[in-house]
Amino acid sequence: MKDPTDQEISTARLAVNDDEKIRESYEPLRVLGQGGMGRVILARHRFLGHLVAIKKLIIPETGPDSRSCSRFLNEAKAAKRLKHPNVVQLHEFGIDTQGSPYAVMDYIEGEPLSSLLQREETLSAVRAAALCKQVAEGLAHAHEQGVVHRDIKPSNIIVQRAGAEERAVIVDFGIAKLITAAEQELSKTGEILGSPLYFSPEQALGQQTGPGSDIYSLGCMIFECIHGTPPFVSDSAVQTAMMHVNAKTPIATDASGKAKTPIDQVIERCMQKAPEDRYANAAILASDLNAIQLGKTLTDTLLYTSKTRQEFNDRRIPDNFQTKDSSTRIALV
Ligand SMILES: Nc1ncnc2c1ncn2[C@@H]1O[C@H](COP(=O)(O)OP(=O)(O)O)[C@@H](O)[C@H]1O
Ligand SMILES: [Mg+2]
């Protein structure tokens, strides 16, 4: 793991001074969410009155650990590059007097898709397409800016209601990859981050991830919206991860091997094992989801042909299949 650069440290020192200003400016209201590494707090600007979400890294008693701090800084750098209605907007970043980094972002008033799904179990194809199209549009923007999210899952999508409409906003760029030379360092730690339920096969194998990995994970999320459960679930994280590599996507197909419904065809296209067989980019995926939302048929050029599925069915997977690097750790986030 690369140590923070002098410039990053001096930025952090500057931010400590800013921190007093931030605490003077914001009144904390409540905790919005708590994950493995951080806590998200709802706060109100003391003078302007608007609400913000402040994400803070939880510092262990042993003191701040440089890897988590770098990852948090990475998250802020990734989010800072992005400006899109379906991506949470970052405003400020700093390190407080205890050495804990924080990020101030727009507060998205809504409900995480994970809790919406817990309550409603499944969504109609039209509603799922309407929501996931927005996620695909947010991802298309991120990918254009060289940011790969790498942790697309229902708890990282906030659904905001605006009358009859629903808006989906992507949060948590905690393990995002910035496609720059310096950033490659973070992925050299032999650690697999993300949730195995939504892992792309390349993530499961600890291989290079790219925009196609987000498209795969979004495919898993669309699957969950439609079928009420993620596509691959098993007792152990490693086994679940390996199912993404080896197992067939459990959707109903016709005699030719083609998924029966348009939304399942989209899922299948997203969840191809090889990134090059998936949608070429998130914008094309968004346009297919848009077609489903509007009740239009998917255009033939965008449709998944049964060829790759047949090839997959014919492929023999070794029984002793293992990850490339046996020291690889899987972190359940
Ligand atoms: N900008 C935001 N506005 C409203 N709620 C948020 C915001 N960011 C995060 N949350 C809530 O906090 C939870 C955890 O935030 P997240 O960034 O995903 O952190 P973690 O890295 O701990 O998963 C989210 O699932 C969501 O419920
Ligand atoms: Mg999260």
Short mmCIF file of C-alpha atoms and ligand atoms in Angstrom, two decimals:
data_model
loop_
_atom_site.label_atom_id
_atom_site.label_comp_id
_atom_site.label_asym_id
_atom_site.label_seq_id
_atom_site.Cartn_x
_atom_site.Cartn_y
_atom_site.Cartn_z
CA MET A 1 0.00 0.00 0.00
CA LYS A 2 1.30 3.39 -1.01
CA ASP A 3 1.72 5.97 1.75
CA PRO A 4 -0.11 9.26 1.25
CA THR A 5 1.95 11.73 -0.79
CA ASP A 6 3.34 14.94 0.75
CA GLN A 7 0.74 16.83 -1.18
CA GLU A 8 -2.04 14.66 0.22
CA ILE A 9 -0.67 15.15 3.73
CA SER A 10 -0.45 18.92 3.33
CA THR A 11 -3.99 18.96 1.90
CA ALA A 12 -5.06 17.00 4.95
CA ARG A 13 -3.26 19.48 7.29
CA LEU A 14 -5.01 22.35 5.60
CA ALA A 15 -8.29 20.51 6.01
CA VAL A 16 -7.74 20.23 9.78
CA ASN A 17 -7.89 24.00 9.94
CA ASP A 18 -11.01 23.91 7.80
CA ASP A 19 -12.51 21.36 10.14
CA GLU A 20 -13.19 23.95 12.85
CA LYS A 21 -15.02 25.97 10.26
CA ILE A 22 -17.05 22.92 9.26
CA ARG A 23 -18.04 22.17 12.82
CA GLU A 24 -18.99 25.75 13.31
CA SER A 25 -21.03 25.60 10.13
CA TYR A 26 -22.93 22.33 10.56
CA GLU A 27 -25.18 21.10 13.33
CA PRO A 28 -25.22 17.27 13.46
CA LEU A 29 -28.76 15.87 13.54
CA ARG A 30 -28.62 12.11 13.35
CA VAL A 31 -26.80 9.09 12.03
CA LEU A 32 -28.09 8.13 8.59
CA GLY A 33 -26.12 4.97 8.15
CA GLN A 34 -23.22 3.03 9.49
CA GLY A 35 -21.01 0.68 7.54
CA GLY A 36 -17.88 -1.28 8.27
CA MET A 37 -15.58 1.70 7.94
CA GLY A 38 -17.62 4.83 8.28
CA ARG A 39 -20.61 6.60 9.68
CA VAL A 40 -22.91 8.92 7.74
CA ILE A 41 -24.41 11.80 9.70
CA LEU A 42 -27.26 14.10 8.74
CA ALA A 43 -26.39 17.71 9.54
CA ARG A 44 -27.86 21.13 8.96
CA HIS A 45 -25.97 24.19 7.85
CA ARG A 46 -26.24 26.52 10.84
CA PHE A 47 -26.69 29.68 8.78
CA LEU A 48 -28.10 28.61 5.43
CA GLY A 49 -30.38 25.89 6.79
CA HIS A 50 -29.79 23.26 4.10
CA LEU A 51 -29.20 19.65 4.99
CA VAL A 52 -26.04 17.73 4.20
CA ALA A 53 -24.77 14.21 4.77
CA ILE A 54 -21.35 14.05 6.43
CA LYS A 55 -19.50 10.78 6.07
CA LYS A 56 -16.75 10.17 8.61
CA LEU A 57 -14.28 7.37 8.83
CA ILE A 58 -14.43 5.57 12.16
CA ILE A 59 -10.97 5.66 13.70
CA PRO A 60 -10.03 2.59 15.75
CA GLU A 61 -8.54 3.09 19.24
CA THR A 62 -5.15 2.18 17.84
CA GLY A 63 -5.27 5.35 15.71
CA PRO A 64 -6.03 6.06 12.07
CA ASP A 65 -4.85 3.37 9.70
CA SER A 66 -3.28 4.72 6.55
CA ARG A 67 -5.00 2.27 4.22
CA SER A 68 -8.51 3.26 5.34
CA CYS A 69 -7.53 6.94 5.21
CA SER A 70 -6.21 6.56 1.66
CA ARG A 71 -9.33 4.70 0.63
CA PHE A 72 -11.48 7.43 2.09
CA LEU A 73 -9.46 10.08 0.30
CA ASN A 74 -9.84 8.02 -2.84
CA GLU A 75 -13.61 7.99 -2.36
CA ALA A 76 -13.68 11.76 -2.09
CA LYS A 77 -11.42 12.19 -5.12
CA ALA A 78 -13.67 9.90 -7.16
CA ALA A 79 -16.88 11.63 -6.08
CA LYS A 80 -15.34 15.07 -6.63
CA ARG A 81 -14.91 14.32 -10.33
CA LEU A 82 -18.61 13.66 -10.77
CA LYS A 83 -21.57 15.93 -11.31
CA HIS A 84 -24.75 14.14 -12.33
CA PRO A 85 -28.35 13.99 -11.05
CA ASN A 86 -27.97 10.27 -10.33
CA VAL A 87 -24.69 10.54 -8.43
CA VAL A 88 -24.35 12.05 -4.96
CA GLN A 89 -22.63 15.43 -5.07
CA LEU A 90 -19.56 15.95 -2.88
CA HIS A 91 -18.97 19.42 -1.45
CA GLU A 92 -16.04 19.31 0.93
CA PHE A 93 -13.42 16.93 2.20
CA GLY A 94 -11.19 17.22 5.23
CA ILE A 95 -9.45 15.48 8.12
CA ASP A 96 -10.62 16.40 11.61
CA THR A 97 -8.46 17.06 14.65
CA GLN A 98 -8.55 13.37 15.63
CA GLY A 99 -7.16 12.46 12.24
CA SER A 100 -10.48 11.17 10.96
CA PRO A 101 -11.30 12.06 7.34
CA TYR A 102 -14.78 13.30 6.52
CA ALA A 103 -16.69 14.26 3.40
CA VAL A 104 -19.61 16.68 3.19
CA MET A 105 -22.13 15.81 0.47
CA ASP A 106 -25.70 16.46 -0.59
CA TYR A 107 -28.25 14.86 1.66
CA ILE A 108 -30.44 12.56 -0.42
CA GLU A 109 -33.77 12.33 1.32
CA GLY A 110 -35.08 8.91 0.53
CA GLU A 111 -34.70 5.25 1.25
CA PRO A 112 -31.88 2.88 0.30
CA LEU A 113 -33.04 0.49 -2.42
CA SER A 114 -32.06 -2.35 -0.06
CA SER A 115 -34.75 -1.42 2.46
CA LEU A 116 -37.29 -0.72 -0.28
CA LEU A 117 -36.66 -4.24 -1.59
CA GLN A 118 -36.89 -5.69 1.91
CA ARG A 119 -40.35 -4.18 2.23
CA GLU A 120 -41.69 -4.73 -1.27
CA GLU A 121 -39.68 -7.87 -2.17
CA THR A 122 -39.98 -7.41 -5.94
CA LEU A 123 -40.57 -4.51 -8.31
CA SER A 124 -42.42 -4.55 -11.62
CA ALA A 125 -40.19 -4.66 -14.71
CA VAL A 126 -41.22 -1.10 -15.59
CA ARG A 127 -40.39 0.28 -12.14
CA ALA A 128 -37.12 -1.64 -11.90
CA ALA A 129 -36.18 -0.43 -15.39
CA ALA A 130 -37.05 3.17 -14.51
CA LEU A 131 -34.87 3.06 -11.38
CA CYS A 132 -31.97 1.07 -12.79
CA LYS A 133 -31.89 3.17 -15.96
CA GLN A 134 -30.98 6.12 -13.73
CA VAL A 135 -28.27 4.07 -12.04
CA ALA A 136 -26.93 3.16 -15.51
CA GLU A 137 -26.96 6.84 -16.50
CA GLY A 138 -25.07 7.78 -13.32
CA LEU A 139 -22.57 5.01 -14.06
CA ALA A 140 -22.18 6.13 -17.68
CA HIS A 141 -21.20 9.56 -16.38
CA ALA A 142 -18.79 8.10 -13.80
CA HIS A 143 -17.17 5.86 -16.41
CA GLU A 144 -16.75 8.79 -18.78
CA GLN A 145 -14.89 10.56 -15.98
CA GLY A 146 -12.67 7.53 -15.42
CA VAL A 147 -14.34 6.37 -12.21
CA VAL A 148 -15.42 2.75 -11.69
CA HIS A 149 -17.68 2.38 -8.62
CA ARG A 150 -16.98 -1.34 -7.90
CA ASP A 151 -19.64 -1.66 -5.20
CA ILE A 152 -22.96 -1.28 -6.99
CA LYS A 153 -25.59 -2.89 -4.75
CA PRO A 154 -29.03 -1.91 -3.38
CA SER A 155 -27.70 -0.34 -0.14
CA ASN A 156 -25.57 2.07 -2.20
CA ILE A 157 -28.55 3.37 -4.17
CA ILE A 158 -30.89 5.87 -2.52
CA VAL A 159 -34.39 6.15 -3.91
CA GLN A 160 -35.88 9.59 -3.62
CA ARG A 161 -39.56 10.23 -4.21
CA ALA A 162 -40.69 13.23 -6.21
CA GLY A 163 -44.46 12.90 -6.58
CA ALA A 164 -45.17 9.86 -8.73
CA GLU A 165 -41.58 9.80 -9.96
CA GLU A 166 -38.67 8.04 -8.31
CA ARG A 167 -35.08 9.22 -8.54
CA ALA A 168 -32.17 6.87 -7.93
CA VAL A 169 -28.90 8.28 -6.61
CA ILE A 170 -25.64 6.35 -6.38
CA VAL A 171 -23.69 6.85 -3.12
CA ASP A 172 -20.57 5.30 -1.58
CA PHE A 173 -17.58 5.57 -3.86
CA GLY A 174 -15.62 3.99 -0.99
CA ILE A 175 -13.84 1.43 -3.13
CA ALA A 176 -14.11 3.24 -6.43
CA LYS A 177 -11.20 2.98 -8.80
CA LEU A 178 -9.89 6.04 -10.52
CA ILE A 179 -8.34 5.09 -13.77
CA THR A 180 -5.02 6.84 -13.26
CA ALA A 181 -1.58 5.38 -12.75
CA ALA A 182 -1.39 6.35 -9.07
CA GLU A 183 -4.71 4.78 -8.36
CA GLN A 184 -3.69 1.36 -9.65
CA GLU A 185 -1.72 1.07 -6.38
CA LEU A 186 -4.86 0.62 -4.32
CA SER A 187 -5.83 -2.48 -6.22
CA LYS A 188 -2.44 -4.12 -5.71
CA THR A 189 -3.12 -5.06 -2.10
CA GLY A 190 -4.38 -8.58 -2.86
CA GLU A 191 -7.64 -7.64 -1.24
CA ILE A 192 -11.01 -8.12 -2.88
CA LEU A 193 -13.46 -5.47 -1.86
CA GLY A 194 -17.17 -5.24 -2.50
CA SER A 195 -20.03 -7.56 -1.77
CA PRO A 196 -19.78 -11.14 -3.09
CA LEU A 197 -23.52 -11.08 -3.82
CA TYR A 198 -22.88 -8.48 -6.54
CA PHE A 199 -19.30 -9.37 -7.54
CA SER A 200 -18.36 -9.48 -11.18
CA PRO A 201 -16.44 -12.66 -12.07
CA GLU A 202 -13.27 -10.59 -12.49
CA GLN A 203 -13.74 -9.11 -9.00
CA ALA A 204 -14.27 -12.60 -7.61
CA LEU A 205 -11.00 -13.67 -9.18
CA GLY A 206 -9.08 -10.64 -7.95
CA GLN A 207 -8.49 -9.57 -11.53
CA GLN A 208 -8.51 -6.15 -13.11
CA THR A 209 -11.90 -4.43 -12.83
CA GLY A 210 -13.31 -1.89 -15.27
CA PRO A 211 -16.59 -0.26 -16.30
CA GLY A 212 -17.90 -3.71 -17.30
CA SER A 213 -17.67 -4.80 -13.64
CA ASP A 214 -20.19 -2.12 -12.66
CA ILE A 215 -22.45 -3.24 -15.52
CA TYR A 216 -22.31 -6.82 -14.19
CA SER A 217 -23.10 -5.73 -10.61
CA LEU A 218 -25.98 -3.61 -11.87
CA GLY A 219 -27.23 -6.72 -13.69
CA CYS A 220 -27.24 -8.55 -10.32
CA MET A 221 -29.16 -5.66 -8.79
CA ILE A 222 -31.77 -5.64 -11.58
CA PHE A 223 -32.09 -9.40 -11.05
CA GLU A 224 -32.80 -8.82 -7.36
CA CYS A 225 -35.41 -6.12 -8.13
CA ILE A 226 -37.26 -8.52 -10.45
CA HIS A 227 -36.79 -11.89 -8.76
CA GLY A 228 -36.63 -10.84 -5.09
CA THR A 229 -33.20 -12.32 -4.36
CA PRO A 230 -29.68 -11.73 -5.71
CA PRO A 231 -28.82 -14.21 -8.50
CA PHE A 232 -26.25 -16.21 -6.56
CA VAL A 233 -26.56 -16.87 -2.84
CA SER A 234 -24.70 -19.51 -0.90
CA ASP A 235 -23.57 -20.14 2.67
CA SER A 236 -20.08 -18.81 2.24
CA ALA A 237 -18.78 -15.60 0.70
CA VAL A 238 -16.13 -17.51 -1.28
CA GLN A 239 -18.69 -19.93 -2.70
CA THR A 240 -20.99 -17.05 -3.66
CA ALA A 241 -18.09 -15.27 -5.33
CA MET A 242 -17.21 -18.42 -7.27
CA MET A 243 -20.79 -18.83 -8.49
CA HIS A 244 -20.34 -15.57 -10.37
CA VAL A 245 -17.41 -17.21 -12.13
CA ASN A 246 -18.90 -20.63 -12.75
CA ALA A 247 -22.68 -20.77 -12.45
CA LYS A 248 -25.34 -20.04 -15.02
CA THR A 249 -27.55 -17.02 -14.30
CA PRO A 250 -30.79 -18.54 -12.98
CA ILE A 251 -33.31 -17.05 -15.38
CA ALA A 252 -35.99 -18.76 -17.45
CA THR A 253 -34.99 -19.30 -21.08
CA ASP A 254 -36.80 -20.55 -24.18
CA ALA A 255 -35.76 -23.57 -26.24
CA SER A 256 -33.09 -21.55 -28.05
CA GLY A 257 -31.52 -20.52 -24.75
CA LYS A 258 -32.72 -16.93 -24.93
CA ALA A 259 -34.11 -15.28 -21.81
CA LYS A 260 -37.90 -15.17 -22.00
CA THR A 261 -38.65 -11.61 -20.89
CA PRO A 262 -37.01 -8.38 -22.09
CA ILE A 263 -35.84 -7.47 -18.58
CA ASP A 264 -34.26 -10.92 -18.18
CA GLN A 265 -32.58 -10.42 -21.56
CA VAL A 266 -31.09 -7.20 -20.22
CA ILE A 267 -29.97 -8.95 -17.02
CA GLU A 268 -28.41 -11.74 -19.03
CA ARG A 269 -26.53 -9.29 -21.21
CA CYS A 270 -25.20 -7.47 -18.14
CA MET A 271 -24.22 -10.69 -16.42
CA GLN A 272 -22.08 -12.22 -19.13
CA LYS A 273 -19.00 -13.83 -17.61
CA ALA A 274 -16.62 -12.12 -20.04
CA PRO A 275 -16.70 -8.30 -19.82
CA GLU A 276 -16.51 -8.01 -23.63
CA ASP A 277 -19.81 -9.94 -23.97
CA ARG A 278 -21.66 -7.47 -21.72
CA TYR A 279 -23.15 -4.16 -22.83
CA ALA A 280 -20.33 -2.17 -24.38
CA ASN A 281 -21.12 0.71 -22.06
CA ALA A 282 -23.61 1.82 -19.40
CA ALA A 283 -25.29 4.29 -21.78
CA ILE A 284 -26.43 1.44 -24.08
CA LEU A 285 -27.70 -0.43 -21.05
CA ALA A 286 -29.60 2.71 -20.00
CA SER A 287 -31.22 2.91 -23.44
CA ASP A 288 -32.39 -0.72 -23.25
CA LEU A 289 -33.83 -0.06 -19.78
CA ASN A 290 -35.51 3.04 -21.14
CA ALA A 291 -37.11 0.91 -23.87
CA ILE A 292 -38.46 -1.45 -21.20
CA GLN A 293 -39.78 1.45 -19.14
CA LEU A 294 -41.62 2.79 -22.17
CA GLY A 295 -42.92 -0.65 -23.18
CA LYS A 296 -40.93 -0.61 -26.42
CA THR A 297 -39.22 -3.67 -27.80
CA LEU A 298 -35.47 -3.89 -27.47
CA THR A 299 -33.72 -3.22 -30.72
CA ASP A 300 -32.17 -6.28 -32.33
CA THR A 301 -28.69 -4.82 -32.32
CA LEU A 302 -28.83 -4.44 -28.55
CA LEU A 303 -30.37 -7.81 -27.89
CA TYR A 304 -28.29 -10.53 -26.46
CA THR A 305 -28.07 -13.45 -28.83
CA SER A 306 -28.21 -16.94 -27.45
CA LYS A 307 -24.77 -17.68 -28.95
CA THR A 308 -22.67 -16.70 -25.96
CA ARG A 309 -25.01 -18.52 -23.59
CA GLN A 310 -24.68 -21.67 -25.66
CA GLU A 311 -20.91 -21.31 -25.63
CA PHE A 312 -21.02 -20.93 -21.87
CA ASN A 313 -23.22 -24.01 -21.46
CA ASP A 314 -20.77 -26.02 -23.55
CA ARG A 315 -17.73 -24.87 -21.59
CA ARG A 316 -16.38 -27.35 -19.06
CA ILE A 317 -15.43 -25.81 -15.76
CA PRO A 318 -12.75 -27.68 -13.79
CA ASP A 319 -14.08 -29.09 -10.50
CA ASN A 320 -11.00 -27.91 -8.63
CA PHE A 321 -11.46 -24.33 -9.78
CA GLN A 322 -9.75 -21.88 -7.41
CA THR A 323 -8.91 -18.22 -7.20
CA LYS A 324 -5.59 -17.25 -8.77
CA ASP A 325 -4.15 -15.97 -5.54
CA SER A 326 -4.84 -18.16 -2.53
CA SER A 327 -3.88 -15.32 -0.17
CA THR A 328 -6.73 -13.23 -1.52
CA ARG A 329 -9.00 -11.99 1.21
CA ILE A 330 -12.64 -11.35 0.67
CA ALA A 331 -13.94 -8.41 2.64
CA LEU A 332 -17.68 -8.43 3.20
CA VAL A 333 -18.70 -4.82 2.91
N1 LIG B 1 -25.70 11.50 0.81
C1 LIG B 1 -26.49 10.71 1.53
N2 LIG B 1 -27.75 11.08 1.83
C2 LIG B 1 -28.55 10.28 2.57
N3 LIG B 1 -28.19 9.08 3.06
C3 LIG B 1 -26.94 8.66 2.81
C4 LIG B 1 -26.03 9.44 2.03
N4 LIG B 1 -24.86 8.76 1.94
C5 LIG B 1 -25.05 7.63 2.62
N5 LIG B 1 -26.30 7.53 3.14
C6 LIG B 1 -26.84 6.44 3.96
O1 LIG B 1 -25.81 5.88 4.74
C7 LIG B 1 -25.61 4.49 4.37
C8 LIG B 1 -24.11 4.18 4.42
O2 LIG B 1 -23.42 5.06 3.54
P1 LIG B 1 -22.30 4.54 2.57
O3 LIG B 1 -21.69 5.72 1.88
O4 LIG B 1 -22.88 3.47 1.71
O5 LIG B 1 -21.25 3.98 3.60
P2 LIG B 1 -20.56 2.55 3.86
O6 LIG B 1 -19.23 2.70 3.25
O7 LIG B 1 -20.52 2.46 5.33
O8 LIG B 1 -21.42 1.51 3.18
C9 LIG B 1 -26.23 4.34 2.98
O9 LIG B 1 -26.66 3.02 2.76
C10 LIG B 1 -27.38 5.31 3.08
O10 LIG B 1 -28.46 4.72 3.76
MG MG B 2 -22.39 1.48 1.35
#
